[in-house]
PDB file of C-alpha atoms in Angstrom:
ATOM      1  CA  MET A   1      -6.026  20.714  -5.951  1.00  0.00           C
ATOM      2  CA  THR A   2      -4.283  19.212  -2.717  1.00  0.00           C
ATOM      3  CA  LEU A   3      -4.699  18.000  -0.473  1.00  0.00           C
ATOM      4  CA  THR A   4      -6.171  19.395   3.257  1.00  0.00           C
ATOM      5  CA  ARG A   5      -2.791  20.700   5.506  1.00  0.00           C
ATOM      6  CA  SER A   6      -4.178  18.846   8.710  1.00  0.00           C
ATOM      7  CA  LEU A   7      -3.139  15.695   5.821  1.00  0.00           C
ATOM      8  CA  PHE A   8      -0.355  16.778   6.314  1.00  0.00           C
ATOM      9  CA  LEU A   9       0.196  17.167   9.524  1.00  0.00           C
ATOM     10  CA  ILE A  10      -1.611  14.766  11.269  1.00  0.00           C
ATOM     11  CA  LEU A  11       0.476  12.179   9.157  1.00  0.00           C
ATOM     12  CA  ALA A  12       3.569  13.848   9.780  1.00  0.00           C
ATOM     13  CA  LEU A  13       3.015  13.850  12.669  1.00  0.00           C
ATOM     14  CA  ALA A  14       1.690   9.409  12.871  1.00  0.00           C
ATOM     15  CA  ALA A  15       5.343   9.194  11.190  1.00  0.00           C
ATOM     16  CA  ALA A  16       7.948  11.013  13.274  1.00  0.00           C
ATOM     17  CA  PRO A  17       7.210   7.641  16.316  1.00  0.00           C
ATOM     18  CA  MET A  18       8.298   4.854  13.310  1.00  0.00           C
ATOM     19  CA  ALA A  19      11.226   4.710  14.250  1.00  0.00           C
ATOM     20  CA  VAL A  20      10.905   3.563  18.311  1.00  0.00           C
ATOM     21  CA  ALA A  21       7.723   1.929  17.618  1.00  0.00           C
ATOM     22  CA  ALA A  22       8.498  -0.922  20.540  1.00  0.00           C
ATOM     23  CA  GLN A  23       4.608  -2.330  19.588  1.00  0.00           C
ATOM     24  CA  THR A  24       5.037  -6.777  17.533  1.00  0.00           C
ATOM     25  CA  ALA A  25       1.306  -7.732  17.719  1.00  0.00           C
ATOM     26  CA  ALA A  26       0.055  -8.721  14.171  1.00  0.00           C
ATOM     27  CA  PRO A  27      -1.233  -5.735  11.802  1.00  0.00           C
ATOM     28  CA  PRO A  28      -5.274  -5.424  12.843  1.00  0.00           C
ATOM     29  CA  PRO A  29      -7.313  -7.393  10.454  1.00  0.00           C
ATOM     30  CA  VAL A  30      -8.589  -6.843   6.967  1.00  0.00           C
ATOM     31  CA  THR A  31     -11.730  -5.193   6.476  1.00  0.00           C
ATOM     32  CA  ALA A  32     -14.326  -3.620   3.379  1.00  0.00           C
ATOM     33  CA  ALA A  33     -12.442  -0.533   3.918  1.00  0.00           C
ATOM     34  CA  ASP A  34      -9.431  -2.291   2.942  1.00  0.00           C
ATOM     35  CA  ARG A  35      -7.839  -2.277  -0.628  1.00  0.00           C
ATOM     36  CA  VAL A  36      -7.708  -6.687  -1.784  1.00  0.00           C
ATOM     37  CA  LEU A  37      -5.561  -8.319  -5.054  1.00  0.00           C
ATOM     38  CA  GLY A  38      -7.376 -11.257  -4.614  1.00  0.00           C
ATOM     39  CA  ARG A  39      -9.740 -14.473  -3.704  1.00  0.00           C
ATOM     40  CA  ALA A  40     -11.421 -13.918  -0.168  1.00  0.00           C
ATOM     41  CA  ASP A  41     -11.647 -17.440   0.719  1.00  0.00           C
ATOM     42  CA  ALA A  42      -7.046 -17.449   0.025  1.00  0.00           C
ATOM     43  CA  PRO A  43      -6.268 -19.708   2.571  1.00  0.00           C
ATOM     44  CA  VAL A  44      -3.051 -16.967   3.300  1.00  0.00           C
ATOM     45  CA  THR A  45      -3.721 -13.020   3.265  1.00  0.00           C
ATOM     46  CA  VAL A  46      -0.106 -11.026   3.064  1.00  0.00           C
ATOM     47  CA  ILE A  47      -0.433  -7.837   4.329  1.00  0.00           C
ATOM     48  CA  GLU A  48       2.104  -4.411   2.488  1.00  0.00           C
ATOM     49  CA  TYR A  49       2.229  -1.799   3.810  1.00  0.00           C
ATOM     50  CA  ALA A  50       3.757   0.064   1.679  1.00  0.00           C
ATOM     51  CA  SER A  51       4.446   4.247   0.369  1.00  0.00           C
ATOM     52  CA  PHE A  52       4.182   5.201  -3.227  1.00  0.00           C
ATOM     53  CA  VAL A  53       7.310   7.874  -2.681  1.00  0.00           C
ATOM     54  CA  CYS A  54       9.446   4.832  -1.283  1.00  0.00           C
ATOM     55  CA  SER A  55      12.303   2.895  -3.645  1.00  0.00           C
ATOM     56  CA  HIS A  56      11.967   0.355  -2.488  1.00  0.00           C
ATOM     57  CA  CYS A  57       8.569   0.187  -2.365  1.00  0.00           C
ATOM     58  CA  ALA A  58       8.996   0.631  -5.856  1.00  0.00           C
ATOM     59  CA  ASP A  59      11.497  -1.863  -6.872  1.00  0.00           C
ATOM     60  CA  TRP A  60       9.487  -4.590  -5.227  1.00  0.00           C
ATOM     61  CA  HIS A  61       6.543  -3.563  -7.103  1.00  0.00           C
ATOM     62  CA  THR A  62       8.138  -3.709 -10.719  1.00  0.00           C
ATOM     63  CA  GLY A  63      11.180  -6.377 -10.009  1.00  0.00           C
ATOM     64  CA  VAL A  64       8.944  -8.852  -7.403  1.00  0.00           C
ATOM     65  CA  TYR A  65       5.874  -8.181  -7.670  1.00  0.00           C
ATOM     66  CA  PRO A  66       4.110  -9.298 -11.267  1.00  0.00           C
ATOM     67  CA  GLY A  67       6.316 -13.467 -10.096  1.00  0.00           C
ATOM     68  CA  PHE A  68       4.701 -13.405  -7.051  1.00  0.00           C
ATOM     69  CA  LYS A  69       0.818 -12.035  -7.822  1.00  0.00           C
ATOM     70  CA  ALA A  70       0.764 -14.315 -10.524  1.00  0.00           C
ATOM     71  CA  ARG A  71       2.394 -17.667  -8.623  1.00  0.00           C
ATOM     72  CA  PHE A  72      -0.051 -16.655  -5.928  1.00  0.00           C
ATOM     73  CA  VAL A  73      -3.010 -13.575  -6.102  1.00  0.00           C
ATOM     74  CA  ASP A  74      -3.547 -15.275  -8.971  1.00  0.00           C
ATOM     75  CA  THR A  75      -3.378 -19.212  -8.128  1.00  0.00           C
ATOM     76  CA  GLY A  76      -5.900 -18.108  -5.581  1.00  0.00           C
ATOM     77  CA  GLN A  77      -3.883 -19.226  -2.757  1.00  0.00           C
ATOM     78  CA  VAL A  78      -3.004 -15.698  -0.770  1.00  0.00           C
ATOM     79  CA  ARG A  79      -4.990 -12.707  -0.903  1.00  0.00           C
ATOM     80  CA  LEU A  80      -2.408  -9.147  -1.247  1.00  0.00           C
ATOM     81  CA  VAL A  81      -4.157  -6.411   0.551  1.00  0.00           C
ATOM     82  CA  PHE A  82      -2.006  -3.265   0.668  1.00  0.00           C
ATOM     83  CA  ARG A  83      -2.327  -0.627   2.854  1.00  0.00           C
ATOM     84  CA  ASN A  84      -1.125   2.797   2.988  1.00  0.00           C
ATOM     85  CA  PHE A  85       1.598   3.739   5.011  1.00  0.00           C
ATOM     86  CA  PRO A  86       2.937   7.550   3.199  1.00  0.00           C
ATOM     87  CA  THR A  87       6.817   8.823   4.138  1.00  0.00           C
ATOM     88  CA  GLN A  88       8.517  11.877   3.048  1.00  0.00           C
ATOM     89  CA  PRO A  89       8.337  14.029   1.314  1.00  0.00           C
ATOM     90  CA  VAL A  90       4.805  13.697   3.504  1.00  0.00           C
ATOM     91  CA  GLN A  91       2.800  16.420   0.606  1.00  0.00           C
ATOM     92  CA  VAL A  92       3.482  13.478  -1.865  1.00  0.00           C
ATOM     93  CA  GLY A  93       3.481  10.168  -0.093  1.00  0.00           C
ATOM     94  CA  ALA A  94       0.457  11.674   1.221  1.00  0.00           C
ATOM     95  CA  ARG A  95      -1.115  13.417  -1.978  1.00  0.00           C
ATOM     96  CA  ALA A  96      -0.531   9.875  -3.424  1.00  0.00           C
ATOM     97  CA  ALA A  97      -1.947   7.825  -0.904  1.00  0.00           C
ATOM     98  CA  GLY A  98      -5.282   9.673  -1.034  1.00  0.00           C
ATOM     99  CA  ILE A  99      -5.601   9.338  -5.019  1.00  0.00           C
ATOM    100  CA  ALA A 100      -5.701   5.698  -4.339  1.00  0.00           C
ATOM    101  CA  ARG A 101      -7.232   5.873  -2.085  1.00  0.00           C
ATOM    102  CA  CYS A 102     -10.547   7.558  -3.645  1.00  0.00           C
ATOM    103  CA  ALA A 103      -9.808   5.382  -6.579  1.00  0.00           C
ATOM    104  CA  ALA A 104     -13.113   3.632  -7.407  1.00  0.00           C
ATOM    105  CA  PRO A 105     -11.256   0.163  -5.184  1.00  0.00           C
ATOM    106  CA  ALA A 106     -10.716  -2.138  -8.825  1.00  0.00           C
ATOM    107  CA  ARG A 107      -8.467   0.529  -9.687  1.00  0.00           C
ATOM    108  CA  PHE A 108      -6.820   0.383  -7.383  1.00  0.00           C
ATOM    109  CA  PHE A 109      -4.135  -1.910  -7.478  1.00  0.00           C
ATOM    110  CA  ASP A 110      -3.829  -0.077 -11.294  1.00  0.00           C
ATOM    111  CA  VAL A 111      -2.887   3.148  -9.141  1.00  0.00           C
ATOM    112  CA  ALA A 112      -0.296   1.384  -6.887  1.00  0.00           C
ATOM    113  CA  SER A 113       0.163   0.189 -10.704  1.00  0.00           C
ATOM    114  CA  SER A 114       0.909   3.719 -11.779  1.00  0.00           C
ATOM    115  CA  PHE A 115       2.888   5.620  -9.254  1.00  0.00           C
ATOM    116  CA  MET A 116       4.779   3.278  -8.464  1.00  0.00           C
ATOM    117  CA  LYS A 117       6.142   2.144 -12.376  1.00  0.00           C
ATOM    118  CA  GLY A 118       6.491   5.974 -12.360  1.00  0.00           C
ATOM    119  CA  GLN A 119       7.851   6.721  -9.288  1.00  0.00           C
ATOM    120  CA  ALA A 120      11.291   6.656 -10.705  1.00  0.00           C
ATOM    121  CA  ALA A 121      11.090   9.247 -13.943  1.00  0.00           C
ATOM    122  CA  LEU A 122       9.355  11.604 -11.677  1.00  0.00           C
ATOM    123  CA  ILE A 123      12.140  10.917  -9.228  1.00  0.00           C
ATOM    124  CA  ASP A 124      13.688  11.912 -12.146  1.00  0.00           C
ATOM    125  CA  GLY A 125      12.950  15.203 -12.267  1.00  0.00           C
ATOM    126  CA  GLY A 126       9.450  14.416 -13.962  1.00  0.00           C
ATOM    127  CA  PRO A 127       7.128  16.357 -13.534  1.00  0.00           C
ATOM    128  CA  ILE A 128       5.039  15.501 -10.415  1.00  0.00           C
ATOM    129  CA  GLY A 129       1.564  16.825 -11.746  1.00  0.00           C
ATOM    130  CA  THR A 130       2.112  14.717 -14.857  1.00  0.00           C
ATOM    131  CA  TRP A 131       2.677  11.492 -12.391  1.00  0.00           C
ATOM    132  CA  PHE A 132       0.099  11.900 -10.254  1.00  0.00           C
ATOM    133  CA  GLY A 133      -2.724  12.342 -13.691  1.00  0.00           C
ATOM    134  CA  ASP A 134      -1.062   9.132 -14.407  1.00  0.00           C
ATOM    135  CA  ALA A 135      -2.144   7.218 -11.731  1.00  0.00           C
ATOM    136  CA  VAL A 136      -5.709   9.351 -12.114  1.00  0.00           C
ATOM    137  CA  ALA A 137      -6.076   8.319 -15.193  1.00  0.00           C
ATOM    138  CA  VAL A 138      -6.835   4.876 -14.599  1.00  0.00           C
ATOM    139  CA  SER A 139      -8.220   5.328 -11.629  1.00  0.00           C
ATOM    140  CA  GLY A 140     -11.777   4.934 -12.550  1.00  0.00           C
ATOM    141  CA  LYS A 141     -12.517   8.588 -11.769  1.00  0.00           C
ATOM    142  CA  THR A 142     -12.624  11.595 -12.484  1.00  0.00           C
ATOM    143  CA  GLN A 143     -10.829  14.410 -11.684  1.00  0.00           C
ATOM    144  CA  ALA A 144     -13.735  16.687 -10.330  1.00  0.00           C
ATOM    145  CA  GLU A 145     -14.534  13.413  -8.423  1.00  0.00           C
ATOM    146  CA  ILE A 146     -10.910  12.953  -6.885  1.00  0.00           C
ATOM    147  CA  ASP A 147     -10.943  16.355  -6.021  1.00  0.00           C
ATOM    148  CA  ALA A 148     -13.888  15.819  -4.469  1.00  0.00           C
ATOM    149  CA  CYS A 149     -12.796  12.832  -2.056  1.00  0.00           C
ATOM    150  CA  LEU A 150     -10.041  13.847  -0.874  1.00  0.00           C
ATOM    151  CA  ALA A 151     -11.672  16.782   0.637  1.00  0.00           C
ATOM    152  CA  ASP A 152     -13.807  14.304   2.518  1.00  0.00           C
ATOM    153  CA  PRO A 153     -12.659  13.750   6.062  1.00  0.00           C
ATOM    154  CA  ALA A 154     -13.202  10.144   5.512  1.00  0.00           C
ATOM    155  CA  THR A 155     -10.325   9.251   2.740  1.00  0.00           C
ATOM    156  CA  LEU A 156      -7.922  10.886   6.259  1.00  0.00           C
ATOM    157  CA  ALA A 157      -9.685   9.054   8.254  1.00  0.00           C
ATOM    158  CA  GLY A 158      -8.704   5.879   5.879  1.00  0.00           C
ATOM    159  CA  ILE A 159      -5.229   6.817   5.730  1.00  0.00           C
ATOM    160  CA  ARG A 160      -4.498   7.710   9.844  1.00  0.00           C
ATOM    161  CA  ALA A 161      -6.514   4.269  10.265  1.00  0.00           C
ATOM    162  CA  GLU A 162      -4.175   2.562   7.985  1.00  0.00           C
ATOM    163  CA  VAL A 163      -0.666   4.712   9.204  1.00  0.00           C
ATOM    164  CA  GLU A 164      -2.706   3.788  12.723  1.00  0.00           C
ATOM    165  CA  GLY A 165      -2.304  -0.136  12.404  1.00  0.00           C
ATOM    166  CA  ALA A 166       1.133   0.267  10.875  1.00  0.00           C
ATOM    167  CA  GLN A 167       2.736   1.701  14.044  1.00  0.00           C
ATOM    168  CA  ALA A 168       0.320  -0.883  16.189  1.00  0.00           C
ATOM    169  CA  ALA A 169       2.218  -4.068  14.548  1.00  0.00           C
ATOM    170  CA  GLY A 170       5.471  -2.606  14.784  1.00  0.00           C
ATOM    171  CA  VAL A 171       6.220  -1.442  11.669  1.00  0.00           C
ATOM    172  CA  PRO A 172       9.549  -0.219  11.074  1.00  0.00           C
ATOM    173  CA  GLY A 173      10.394   1.407   7.358  1.00  0.00           C
ATOM    174  CA  THR A 174       8.341   0.278   4.196  1.00  0.00           C
ATOM    175  CA  PRO A 175       7.486  -2.146   2.294  1.00  0.00           C
ATOM    176  CA  ALA A 176       6.976  -4.610   5.025  1.00  0.00           C
ATOM    177  CA  PHE A 177       4.241  -7.297   5.437  1.00  0.00           C
ATOM    178  CA  PHE A 178       2.328 -10.217   6.842  1.00  0.00           C
ATOM    179  CA  VAL A 179       1.502 -13.458   6.545  1.00  0.00           C
ATOM    180  CA  ASN A 180      -1.077 -14.668   8.123  1.00  0.00           C
ATOM    181  CA  GLY A 181      -0.437 -12.130  10.359  1.00  0.00           C
ATOM    182  CA  ARG A 182       3.139 -12.547  11.219  1.00  0.00           C
ATOM    183  CA  ARG A 183       6.032 -10.260  10.517  1.00  0.00           C
ATOM    184  CA  VAL A 184       8.020 -11.501   6.850  1.00  0.00           C
ATOM    185  CA  SER A 185      11.468  -9.503   7.410  1.00  0.00           C
ATOM    186  CA  ASP A 186      12.542 -11.147   3.440  1.00  0.00           C
ATOM    187  CA  ASN A 187      10.185  -9.659   0.699  1.00  0.00           C
ATOM    188  CA  SER A 188      11.834 -11.141  -1.779  1.00  0.00           C
ATOM    189  CA  LEU A 189       9.366 -13.154  -3.928  1.00  0.00           C
ATOM    190  CA  GLU A 190      11.800 -16.471  -2.282  1.00  0.00           C
ATOM    191  CA  GLY A 191      11.797 -15.161   1.371  1.00  0.00           C
ATOM    192  CA  LEU A 192       7.958 -15.321   0.749  1.00  0.00           C
ATOM    193  CA  ALA A 193       6.888 -18.485  -0.436  1.00  0.00           C
ATOM    194  CA  ALA A 194       8.810 -19.747   2.467  1.00  0.00           C
ATOM    195  CA  ALA A 195       6.375 -18.226   5.121  1.00  0.00           C
ATOM    196  CA  ILE A 196       3.437 -18.583   2.934  1.00  0.00           C
ATOM    197  CA  GLN A 197       4.724 -22.273   1.677  1.00  0.00           C
ATOM    198  CA  PRO A 198       4.406 -24.076   5.150  1.00  0.00           C
ATOM    199  CA  LEU A 199       0.272 -22.312   4.958  1.00  0.00           C
ATOM    200  CA  LEU A 200      -0.561 -23.338   2.549  1.00  0.00           C
ATOM    201  CA  PRO A 201      -2.706 -26.799   2.169  1.00  0.00           C
ATOM    202  CA  ARG A 202      -1.535 -30.011   1.778  1.00  0.00           C
ATOM    203  CA  SER A 203      -3.151 -31.140  -1.481  1.00  0.00           C
TER     204      SER A 203
END
């Protein structure tokens, strides 16, 4: 089962004006609808807008994320919020975003990791069904449950809200990071650390 045609069209239309977005506002506040890793009371919130078919996003998640998580998330200093911003090919990116959103909330980042780590094999010609299937396997849901969730209008609404929030914040591409509401262009571990450290409580 695939996401509905309306989902493809809406996400394609939403992504179209991305390059000319002029807004530079902070992203929408974190809500219960967000997928969050880390302590709710962490002093710093990092919001990431990413696409599961974006090679730069995969590079960040395989190369930077492990060190970022160990240094800041696991120590309780940062909560990481992941928001979907599907990119081309929209049909593939939208379905991946839907599967991730439909996963058990506690398994969201397992699904994200599966997509990001498996992206290279997909680009090299690996079966797309395997890429999707591997993510479903760690989602905490059955394939039937995922399919039912993908058909639910609320899933579309959730992804649309993430895309519209990214546009309102002037996200120029993926991945994009905001540290306590401020856009940080250097997404290396050092660049993010430079933005995070001044916001941490002094010991």
